[in-house]
Coordinates of C-alpha atoms and ligand atoms in Angstrom, one line a residue:
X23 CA -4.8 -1.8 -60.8
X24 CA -8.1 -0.4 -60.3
X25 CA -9.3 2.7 -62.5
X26 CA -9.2 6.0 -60.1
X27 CA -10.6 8.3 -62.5
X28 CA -12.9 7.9 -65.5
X29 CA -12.2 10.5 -67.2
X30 CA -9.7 12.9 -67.1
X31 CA -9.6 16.9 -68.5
X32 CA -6.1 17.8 -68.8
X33 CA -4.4 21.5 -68.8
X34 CA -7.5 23.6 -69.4
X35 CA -8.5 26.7 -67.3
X36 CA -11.1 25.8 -64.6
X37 CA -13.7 29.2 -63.9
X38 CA -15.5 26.8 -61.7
X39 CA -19.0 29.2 -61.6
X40 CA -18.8 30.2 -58.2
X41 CA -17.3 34.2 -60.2
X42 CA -13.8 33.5 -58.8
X43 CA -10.9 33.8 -61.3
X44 CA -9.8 31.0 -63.8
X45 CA -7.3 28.9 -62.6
X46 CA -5.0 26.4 -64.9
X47 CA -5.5 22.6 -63.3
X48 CA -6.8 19.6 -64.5
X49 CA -10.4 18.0 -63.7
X50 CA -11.2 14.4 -62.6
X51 CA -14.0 12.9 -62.6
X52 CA -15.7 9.3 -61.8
X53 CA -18.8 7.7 -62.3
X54 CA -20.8 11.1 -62.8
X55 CA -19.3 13.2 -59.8
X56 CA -16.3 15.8 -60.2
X57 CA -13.5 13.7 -57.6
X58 CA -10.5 15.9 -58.0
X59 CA -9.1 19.1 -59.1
X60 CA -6.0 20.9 -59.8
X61 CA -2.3 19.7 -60.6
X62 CA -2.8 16.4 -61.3
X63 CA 0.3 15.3 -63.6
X64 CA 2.3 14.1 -60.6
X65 CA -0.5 11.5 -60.3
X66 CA 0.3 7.9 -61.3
X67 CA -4.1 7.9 -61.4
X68 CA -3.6 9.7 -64.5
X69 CA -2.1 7.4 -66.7
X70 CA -4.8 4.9 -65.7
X71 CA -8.3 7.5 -66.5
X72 CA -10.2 5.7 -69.2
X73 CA -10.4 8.6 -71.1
X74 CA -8.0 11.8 -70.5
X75 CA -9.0 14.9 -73.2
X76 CA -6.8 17.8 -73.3
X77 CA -8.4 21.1 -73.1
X78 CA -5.2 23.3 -73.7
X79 CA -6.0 26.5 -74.9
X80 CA -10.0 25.9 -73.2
X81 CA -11.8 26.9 -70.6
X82 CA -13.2 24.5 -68.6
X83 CA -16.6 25.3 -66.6
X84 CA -19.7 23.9 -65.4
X85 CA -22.5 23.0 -67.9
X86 CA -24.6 26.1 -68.5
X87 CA -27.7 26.2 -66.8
X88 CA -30.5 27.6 -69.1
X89 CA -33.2 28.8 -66.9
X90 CA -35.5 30.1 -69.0
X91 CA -36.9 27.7 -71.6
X92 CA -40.0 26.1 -72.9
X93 CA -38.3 22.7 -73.8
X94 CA -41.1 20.8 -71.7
X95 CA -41.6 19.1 -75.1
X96 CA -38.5 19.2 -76.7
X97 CA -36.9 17.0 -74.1
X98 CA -39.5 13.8 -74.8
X99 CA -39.6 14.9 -78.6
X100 CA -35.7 15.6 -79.4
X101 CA -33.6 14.0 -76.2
X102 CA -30.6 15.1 -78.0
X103 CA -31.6 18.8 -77.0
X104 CA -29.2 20.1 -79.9
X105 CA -30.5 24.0 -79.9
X106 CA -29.1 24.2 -76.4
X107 CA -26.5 21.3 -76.0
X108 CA -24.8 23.0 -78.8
X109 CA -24.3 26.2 -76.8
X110 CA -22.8 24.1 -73.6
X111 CA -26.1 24.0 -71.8
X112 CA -26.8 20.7 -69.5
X113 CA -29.7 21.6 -67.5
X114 CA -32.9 23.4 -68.7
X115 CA -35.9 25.1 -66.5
X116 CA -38.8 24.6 -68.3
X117 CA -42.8 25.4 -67.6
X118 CA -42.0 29.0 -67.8
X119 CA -44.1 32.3 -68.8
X120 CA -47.3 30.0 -66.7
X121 CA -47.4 27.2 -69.0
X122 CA -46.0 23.8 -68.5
X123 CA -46.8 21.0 -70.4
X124 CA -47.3 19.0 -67.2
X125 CA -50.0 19.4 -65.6
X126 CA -52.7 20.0 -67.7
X127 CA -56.0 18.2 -67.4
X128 CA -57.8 19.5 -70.0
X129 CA -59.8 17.8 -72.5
X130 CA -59.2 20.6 -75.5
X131 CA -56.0 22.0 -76.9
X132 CA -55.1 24.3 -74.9
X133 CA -56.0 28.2 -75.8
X134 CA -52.6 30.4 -76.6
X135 CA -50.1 31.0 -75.5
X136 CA -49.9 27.1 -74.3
X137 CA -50.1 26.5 -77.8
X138 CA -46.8 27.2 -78.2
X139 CA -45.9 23.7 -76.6
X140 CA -48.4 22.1 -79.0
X141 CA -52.0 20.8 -79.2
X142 CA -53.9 18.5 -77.2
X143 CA -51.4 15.6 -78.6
X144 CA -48.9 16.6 -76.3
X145 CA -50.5 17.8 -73.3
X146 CA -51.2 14.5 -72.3
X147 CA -50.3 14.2 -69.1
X148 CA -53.2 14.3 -66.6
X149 CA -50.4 14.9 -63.2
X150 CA -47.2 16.5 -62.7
X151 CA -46.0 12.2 -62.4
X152 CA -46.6 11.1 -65.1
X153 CA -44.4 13.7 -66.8
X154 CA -41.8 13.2 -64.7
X155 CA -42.1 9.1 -65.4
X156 CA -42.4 10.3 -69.2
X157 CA -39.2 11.8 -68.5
X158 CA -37.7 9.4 -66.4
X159 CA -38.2 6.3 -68.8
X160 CA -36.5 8.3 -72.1
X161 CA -33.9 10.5 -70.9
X162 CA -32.5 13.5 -72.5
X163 CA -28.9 14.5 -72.8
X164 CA -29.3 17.3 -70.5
X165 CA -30.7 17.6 -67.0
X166 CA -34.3 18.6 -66.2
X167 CA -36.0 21.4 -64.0
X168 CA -39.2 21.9 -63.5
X169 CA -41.8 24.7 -63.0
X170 CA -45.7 24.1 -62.8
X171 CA -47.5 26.7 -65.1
X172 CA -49.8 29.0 -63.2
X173 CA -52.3 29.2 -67.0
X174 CA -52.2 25.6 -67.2
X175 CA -53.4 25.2 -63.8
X176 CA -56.2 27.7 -64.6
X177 CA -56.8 26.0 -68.2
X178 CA -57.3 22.4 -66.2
X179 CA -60.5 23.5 -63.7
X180 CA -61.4 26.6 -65.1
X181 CA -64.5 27.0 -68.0
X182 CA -63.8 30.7 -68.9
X183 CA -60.5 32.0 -68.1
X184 CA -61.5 35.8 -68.5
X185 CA -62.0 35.8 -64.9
X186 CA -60.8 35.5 -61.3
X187 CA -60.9 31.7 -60.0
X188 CA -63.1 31.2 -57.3
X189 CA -62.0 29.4 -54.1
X190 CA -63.6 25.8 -55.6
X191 CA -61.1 26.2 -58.5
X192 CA -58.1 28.1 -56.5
X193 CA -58.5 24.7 -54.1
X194 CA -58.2 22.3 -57.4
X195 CA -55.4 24.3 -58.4
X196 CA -53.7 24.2 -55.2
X197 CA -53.9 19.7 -55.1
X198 CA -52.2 19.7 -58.7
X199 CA -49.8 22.2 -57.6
X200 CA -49.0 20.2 -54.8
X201 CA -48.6 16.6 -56.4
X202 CA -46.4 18.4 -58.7
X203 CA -43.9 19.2 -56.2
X204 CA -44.4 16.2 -54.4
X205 CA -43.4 15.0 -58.5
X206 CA -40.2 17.2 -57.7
X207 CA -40.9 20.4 -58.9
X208 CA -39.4 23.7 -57.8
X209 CA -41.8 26.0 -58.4
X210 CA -44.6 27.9 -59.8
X211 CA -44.5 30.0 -62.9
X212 CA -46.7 32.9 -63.8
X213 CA -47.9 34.6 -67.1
X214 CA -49.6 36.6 -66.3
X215 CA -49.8 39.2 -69.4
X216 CA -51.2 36.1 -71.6
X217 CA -55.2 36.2 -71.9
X218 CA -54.6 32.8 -70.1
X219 CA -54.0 34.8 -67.0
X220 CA -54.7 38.4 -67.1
X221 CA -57.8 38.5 -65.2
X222 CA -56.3 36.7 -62.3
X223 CA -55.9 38.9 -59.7
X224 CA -53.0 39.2 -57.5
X225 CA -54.4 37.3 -54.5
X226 CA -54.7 34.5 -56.8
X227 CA -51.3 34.3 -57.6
X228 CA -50.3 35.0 -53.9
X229 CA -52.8 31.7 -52.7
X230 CA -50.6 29.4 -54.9
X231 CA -47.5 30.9 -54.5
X232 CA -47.9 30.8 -50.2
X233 CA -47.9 27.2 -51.5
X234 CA -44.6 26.8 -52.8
X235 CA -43.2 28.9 -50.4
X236 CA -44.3 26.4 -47.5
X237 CA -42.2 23.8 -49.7
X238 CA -39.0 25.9 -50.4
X239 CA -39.9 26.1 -53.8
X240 CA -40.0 29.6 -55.8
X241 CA -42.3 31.5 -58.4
X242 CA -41.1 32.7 -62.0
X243 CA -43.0 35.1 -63.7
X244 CA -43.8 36.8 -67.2
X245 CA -45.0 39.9 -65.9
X246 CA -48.5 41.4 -66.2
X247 CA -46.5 44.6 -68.0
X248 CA -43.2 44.8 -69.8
X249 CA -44.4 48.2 -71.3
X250 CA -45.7 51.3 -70.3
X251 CA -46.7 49.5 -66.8
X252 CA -43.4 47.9 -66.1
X253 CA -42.7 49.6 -62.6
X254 CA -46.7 48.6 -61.5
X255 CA -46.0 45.2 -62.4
X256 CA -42.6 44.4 -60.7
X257 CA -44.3 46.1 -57.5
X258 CA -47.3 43.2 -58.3
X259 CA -44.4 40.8 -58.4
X260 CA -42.5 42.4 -55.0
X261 CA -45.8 41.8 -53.2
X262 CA -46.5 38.7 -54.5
X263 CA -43.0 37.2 -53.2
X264 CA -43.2 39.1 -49.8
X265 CA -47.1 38.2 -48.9
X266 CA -46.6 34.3 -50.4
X267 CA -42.8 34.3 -48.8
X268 CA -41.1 33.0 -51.7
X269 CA -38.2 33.8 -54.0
X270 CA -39.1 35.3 -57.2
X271 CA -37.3 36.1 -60.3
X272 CA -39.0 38.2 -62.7
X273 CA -38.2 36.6 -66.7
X274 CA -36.8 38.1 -69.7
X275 CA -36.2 41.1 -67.8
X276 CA -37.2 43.7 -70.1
X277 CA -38.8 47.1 -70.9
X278 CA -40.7 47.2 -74.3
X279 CA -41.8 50.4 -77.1
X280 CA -39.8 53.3 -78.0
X281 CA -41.0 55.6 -75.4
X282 CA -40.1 53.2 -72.4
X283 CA -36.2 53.4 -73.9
X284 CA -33.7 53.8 -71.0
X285 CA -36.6 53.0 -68.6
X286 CA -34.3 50.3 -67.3
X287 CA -32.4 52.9 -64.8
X288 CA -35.8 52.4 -62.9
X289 CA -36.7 48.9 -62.9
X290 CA -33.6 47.9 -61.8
X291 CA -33.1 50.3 -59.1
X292 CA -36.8 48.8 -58.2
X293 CA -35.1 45.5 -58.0
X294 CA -32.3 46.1 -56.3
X295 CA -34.4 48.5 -53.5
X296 CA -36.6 45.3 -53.0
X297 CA -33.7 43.0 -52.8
X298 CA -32.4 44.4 -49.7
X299 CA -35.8 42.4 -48.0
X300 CA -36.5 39.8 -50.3
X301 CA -34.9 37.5 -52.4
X302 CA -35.8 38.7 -55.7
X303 CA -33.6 37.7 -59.1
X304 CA -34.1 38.0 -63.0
X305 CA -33.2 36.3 -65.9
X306 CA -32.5 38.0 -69.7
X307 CA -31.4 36.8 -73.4
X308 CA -29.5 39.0 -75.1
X309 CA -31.6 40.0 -77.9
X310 CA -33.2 43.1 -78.7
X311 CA -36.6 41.7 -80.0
X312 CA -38.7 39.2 -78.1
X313 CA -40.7 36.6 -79.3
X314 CA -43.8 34.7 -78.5
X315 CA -47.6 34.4 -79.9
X316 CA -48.8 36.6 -82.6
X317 CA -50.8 39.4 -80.8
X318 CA -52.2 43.0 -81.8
X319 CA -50.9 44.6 -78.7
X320 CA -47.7 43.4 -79.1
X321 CA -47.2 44.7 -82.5
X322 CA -48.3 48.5 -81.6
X323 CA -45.1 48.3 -79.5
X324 CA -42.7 47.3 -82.1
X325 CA -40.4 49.0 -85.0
X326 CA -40.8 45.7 -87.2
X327 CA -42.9 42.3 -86.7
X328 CA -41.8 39.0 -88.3
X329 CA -44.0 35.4 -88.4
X330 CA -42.2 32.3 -86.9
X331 CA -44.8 30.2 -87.4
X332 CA -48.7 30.2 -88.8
X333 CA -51.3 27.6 -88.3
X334 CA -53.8 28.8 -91.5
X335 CA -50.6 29.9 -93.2
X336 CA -46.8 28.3 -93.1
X337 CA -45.7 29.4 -95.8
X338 CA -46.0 32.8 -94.0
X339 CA -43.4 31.4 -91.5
X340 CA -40.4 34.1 -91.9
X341 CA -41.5 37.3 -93.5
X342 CA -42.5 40.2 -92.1
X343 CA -46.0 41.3 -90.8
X344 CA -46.1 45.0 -93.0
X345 CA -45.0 42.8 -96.5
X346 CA -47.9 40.4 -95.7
X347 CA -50.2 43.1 -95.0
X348 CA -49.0 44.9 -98.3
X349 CA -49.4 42.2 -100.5
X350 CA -53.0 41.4 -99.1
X351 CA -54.0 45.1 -99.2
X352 CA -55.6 45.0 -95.9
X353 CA -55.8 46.2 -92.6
X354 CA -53.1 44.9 -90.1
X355 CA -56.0 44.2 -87.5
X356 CA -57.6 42.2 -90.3
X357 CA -54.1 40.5 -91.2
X358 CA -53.6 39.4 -87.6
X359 CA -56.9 37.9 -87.4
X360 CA -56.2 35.6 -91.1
X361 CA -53.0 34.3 -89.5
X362 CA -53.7 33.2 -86.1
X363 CA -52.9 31.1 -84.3
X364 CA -49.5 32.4 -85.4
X365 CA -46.0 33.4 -83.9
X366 CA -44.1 36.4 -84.0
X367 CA -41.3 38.5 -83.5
X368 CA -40.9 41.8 -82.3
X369 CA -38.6 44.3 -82.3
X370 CA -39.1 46.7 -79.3
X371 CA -36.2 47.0 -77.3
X372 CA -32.9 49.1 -76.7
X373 CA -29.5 47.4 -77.0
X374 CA -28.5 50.1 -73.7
X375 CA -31.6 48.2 -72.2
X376 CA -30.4 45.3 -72.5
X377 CA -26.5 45.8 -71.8
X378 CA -27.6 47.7 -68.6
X379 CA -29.4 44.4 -67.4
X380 CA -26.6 42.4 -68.6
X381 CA -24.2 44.5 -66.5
X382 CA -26.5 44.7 -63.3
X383 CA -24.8 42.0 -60.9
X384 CA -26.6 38.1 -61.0
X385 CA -28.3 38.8 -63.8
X386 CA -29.1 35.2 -64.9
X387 CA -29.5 33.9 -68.5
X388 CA -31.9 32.4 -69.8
X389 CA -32.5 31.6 -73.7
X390 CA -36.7 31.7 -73.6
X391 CA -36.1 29.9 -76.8
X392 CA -38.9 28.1 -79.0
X393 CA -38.3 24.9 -80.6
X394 CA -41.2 24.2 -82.2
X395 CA -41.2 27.4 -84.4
X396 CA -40.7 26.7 -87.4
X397 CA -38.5 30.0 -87.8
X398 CA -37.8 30.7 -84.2
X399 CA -35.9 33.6 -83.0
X400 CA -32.3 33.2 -83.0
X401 CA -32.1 33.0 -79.0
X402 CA -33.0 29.4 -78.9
X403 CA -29.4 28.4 -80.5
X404 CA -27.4 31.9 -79.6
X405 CA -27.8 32.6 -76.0
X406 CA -24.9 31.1 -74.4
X407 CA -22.3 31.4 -76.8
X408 CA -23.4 35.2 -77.6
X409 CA -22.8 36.5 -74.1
X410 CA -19.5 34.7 -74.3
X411 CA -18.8 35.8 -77.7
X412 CA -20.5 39.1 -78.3
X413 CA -20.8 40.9 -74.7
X414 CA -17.8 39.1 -73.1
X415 CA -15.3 39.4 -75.5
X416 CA -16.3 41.9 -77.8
X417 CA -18.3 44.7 -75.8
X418 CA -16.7 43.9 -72.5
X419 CA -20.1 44.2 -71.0
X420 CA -19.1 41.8 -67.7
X421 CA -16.0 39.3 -67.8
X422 CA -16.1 36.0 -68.5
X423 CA -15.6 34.4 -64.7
X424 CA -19.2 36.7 -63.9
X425 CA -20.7 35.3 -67.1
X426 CA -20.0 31.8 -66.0
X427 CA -21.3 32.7 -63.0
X428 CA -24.9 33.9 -64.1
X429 CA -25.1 30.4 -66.4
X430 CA -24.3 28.5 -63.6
X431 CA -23.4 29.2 -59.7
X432 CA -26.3 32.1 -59.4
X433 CA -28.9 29.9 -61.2
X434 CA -28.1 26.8 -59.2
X435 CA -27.9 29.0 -55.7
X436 CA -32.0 30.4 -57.1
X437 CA -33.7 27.3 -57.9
X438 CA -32.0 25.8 -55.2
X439 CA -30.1 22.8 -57.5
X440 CA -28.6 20.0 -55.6
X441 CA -25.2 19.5 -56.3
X442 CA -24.8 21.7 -59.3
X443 CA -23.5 25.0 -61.0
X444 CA -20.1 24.9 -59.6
X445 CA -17.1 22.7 -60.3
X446 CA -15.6 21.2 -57.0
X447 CA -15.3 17.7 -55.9
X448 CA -18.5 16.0 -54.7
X449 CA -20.9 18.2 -57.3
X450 CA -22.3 16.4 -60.5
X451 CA -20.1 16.2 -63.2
X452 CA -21.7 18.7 -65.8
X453 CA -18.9 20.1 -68.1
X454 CA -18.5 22.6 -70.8
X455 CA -15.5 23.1 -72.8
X456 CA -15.2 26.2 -74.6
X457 CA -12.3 28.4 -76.4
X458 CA -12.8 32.2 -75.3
X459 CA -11.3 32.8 -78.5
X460 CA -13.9 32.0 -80.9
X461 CA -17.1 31.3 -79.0
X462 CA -19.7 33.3 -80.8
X463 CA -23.2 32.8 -82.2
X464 CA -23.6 31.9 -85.2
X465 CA -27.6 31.7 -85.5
X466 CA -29.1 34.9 -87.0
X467 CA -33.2 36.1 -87.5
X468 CA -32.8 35.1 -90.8
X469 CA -31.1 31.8 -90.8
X470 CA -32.2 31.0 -87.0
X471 CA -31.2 27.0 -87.0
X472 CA -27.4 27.2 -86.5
X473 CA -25.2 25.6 -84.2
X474 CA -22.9 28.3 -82.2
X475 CA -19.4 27.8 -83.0
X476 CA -16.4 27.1 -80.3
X477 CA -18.2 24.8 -77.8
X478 CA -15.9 21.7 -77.9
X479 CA -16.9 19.3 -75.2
X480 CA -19.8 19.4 -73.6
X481 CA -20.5 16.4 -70.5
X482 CA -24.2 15.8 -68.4
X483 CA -23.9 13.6 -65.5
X484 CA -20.2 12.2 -66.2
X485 CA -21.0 11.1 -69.9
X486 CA -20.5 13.1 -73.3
X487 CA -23.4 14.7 -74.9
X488 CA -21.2 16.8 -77.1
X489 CA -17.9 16.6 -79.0
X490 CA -16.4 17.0 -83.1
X491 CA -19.5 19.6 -83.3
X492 CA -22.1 16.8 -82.8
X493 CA -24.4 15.3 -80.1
X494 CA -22.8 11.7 -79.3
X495 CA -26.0 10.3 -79.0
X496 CA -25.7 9.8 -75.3
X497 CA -28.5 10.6 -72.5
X498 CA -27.7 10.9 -69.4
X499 CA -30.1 14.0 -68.0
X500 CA -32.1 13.3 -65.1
X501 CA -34.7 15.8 -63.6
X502 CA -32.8 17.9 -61.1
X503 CA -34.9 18.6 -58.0
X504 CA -34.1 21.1 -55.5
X505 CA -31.5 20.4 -52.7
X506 CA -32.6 18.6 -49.3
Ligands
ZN602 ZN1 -42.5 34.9 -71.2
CU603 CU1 -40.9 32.4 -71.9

């Protein structure tokens, strides 16, 4: 008798990411597609799955899709993905904040922030393809999504970057953009408070982005303000999308410093007032400090500052910016300059901040995690299962069936994903298994490697990435390009 299903999740409850309410049924699935759902014990098929897990007491819901992250890297380096497999994730957007690892053309390591992915080592690949084939010949064990970085498009054909790019360079910048989505790309991302991108002026961005609108594709960006200038630069974002004609989404949604506080009544009433014309989204972690390269006008902005990583350094890796200063007895401007290129992290933002966003409808999630610091901010192991844990079930900041739907049906809807981010027959068989009752992060600022605890199963394409608290080993991720 021939096999119906492959394998077969048995008495779970289904919140299939679409936001409607958990239902109990069983899931089948064969080869790497989702065939069947719902009461399926009557069904001789069962007794004749390959594999048949029972998920009693679970939830059962599509793999989370992390749409913020700067795993370009991680997925050739560490296909196991572990920091966000652990949390139930199957699919990562990476190239965010304007740098990608793919393209970049340049013959030097690339200036910071890019550095965050790396030096020169790793930015080795000339065109958007060969990425993709990088990617393509050693698969990871979750799926791929990619975004071409506005600052490594300007690092690749321009000499001095504290400027606009003249039409010679915009026209460069435009052919690399272009083979990259030809390579499958979604979109273009922007960064443009980095000192990669600063002085590009708005037309600029709007000359690229008119590009990836006339392909479907959308722009992400790392606003030029998150401070004092946040409502100036989600207008700059608003016009960028409505002159180019492209979705946006604004990242890490934020407002940083103490006397912006609360400031988030305004930028999301901005958001929603421009959503009424435009197809506008944003993305947050649930963290009240951010995180990226050290820099001096961060650290005017936050109550406390702490290294992740430092180039001149490690040892530094960990403590706190004021102790350092302290025990060198000097300036902090002076500190900062001995320990770059470094990493920090900042503390700068208000939990009702971030709760507000959290609670604003489609908010997406995205971890903005950074692997390769050496101690990296919790986010890049917490994300998923903190929402679930910590503002699901123990604030009751949105309910669990939205939740699901801001890792998964809203993101997949955005970045246009073919066949993914809901569970119904005919979509890719991404899985998580979860128990509501004790999903929670375990991964704190000052132990930030930790695996989250009360993700069970977690499947990419129809195979098992994740089960008994480990990866399995397998790698079934594909790059995920967006639907026809
Ligand atoms: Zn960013
Ligand atoms: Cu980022």
């Amino acid at each position: 008798m021939e096999t119906p299903f492959d394998v077969l999740i048995k008495g779970g409850t289904i919140i299939d990411g679409s936001g409607a309410p958990g239902v109990r049924a069983d899931l089948a699935i064969r080869g790497d597609e989702i065939v069947a759902i719902g009461d399926l014990s009557g069904d001789l098929s069962q007794l004749t799955a390959t594999d048949t897990v029972d998920a009693t007491g679970q939830i059962v819901a599509p793999g989370f899709i992390d749409v913020h992250t700067h795993d370009d890297r991680l997925l050739l380096e560490c296909p196991e993905m572990t920091p966000k497999v652990s949390q139930g994730v199957t699919s990562v957007v990476v190239g965010n904040c304007g740098v990608s690892l793919a393209p970049y053309s340049g013959k030097n390591d690339p200036p910071p922030p890019m550095n965050l992915l790396g030096t020169k080592d790793w930015f080795r690949f000339d065109r958007a393809r060969d990425y993709t084939e990088a990617l393509g010949a050693t698969p990871a064990a979750t799926n791929a999504v990619l975004l071409c970085g506005h600052s490594s498009l300007r690092a690749s054909v321009m000499d001095d970057l504290d400027r606009a790019a003249t039409p010679g360079e915009i026209h460069k910048m435009i052919a690399m953009l272009d083979e990259a989505l030809d390579a499958g790309y979604v979109g273009l991302s922007t960064g443009l408070a980095y000192p990669t991108a600063f002085a590009a002026p708005t037309e600029e961005v709007i000359e690229l982005a008119r590009v990836v609108a006339s392909r479907g594709g959308l722009h992400t960006t790392h606003m030029r303000d998150e401070e004092d200038l946040v409502l100036d630069a989600i207008d700059e974002t608003i016009r960028i999308g409505c002159e180019a004609g492209c979705a946006s989404v604004i990242s890490h949604f934020k407002v940083c410093g103490e006397q912006n506080y609360g400031r988030t009544h305004d930028t999301l009433a901005k958001v929603q007032e421009a959503q009424a014309h435009m197809r506008l989204d944003v993305d947050v972690y649930p963290y009240t400090a951010s995180s990226t390269i050290l820099l001096k006008n961060s650290i005017d902005r936050s109550e406390r500052v702490m290294i992740t990583w430092c180039t001149p350094y490690p040892e530094m890796a960990g403590r706190d910016l004021s102790d350092i200063v302290a025990e060198w007895g000097v300036s902090e401007n002076e500190a900062v300059d001995r320990l770059s290129p470094a990493g920090a992290v900042y503390f700068q933002m208000d939990e009702q901040d971030l709760q507000r966003v959290l609670a604003n409808p489609n908010t997406m999630i995205g971890s903005d995690g950074l692997p390769h610091d050496q101690i990296p901010h919790p986010r890049l192991w917490g994300t998923f299962p903190r929402i679930l844990g910590r503002y699901v079930r123990e604030l009751g900041v949105l309910n669990l069936e939205q939740a699901i739907h801001r890792m998964t049906g809203v993101p997949a809807r955005v970045f246009g994903l073919d066949k993914r981010g809901t569970l119904a027959p005919g979509m890719m068989a991404d899985v998580v298994m979860f128990d509501p009752d004790t999903v929670i992060d375990t991964a704190t600022f000052d132990d930030p490697i930790q695996p989250a605890t009360g993700i069970s199963r977690v499947m990419t394409n129809g195979r098992w990435i994740w089960q008994d608290g480990q990866a399995t080993g397998a790698m079934p991720g594909r790059q995920v390009v967006r639907a026809a």
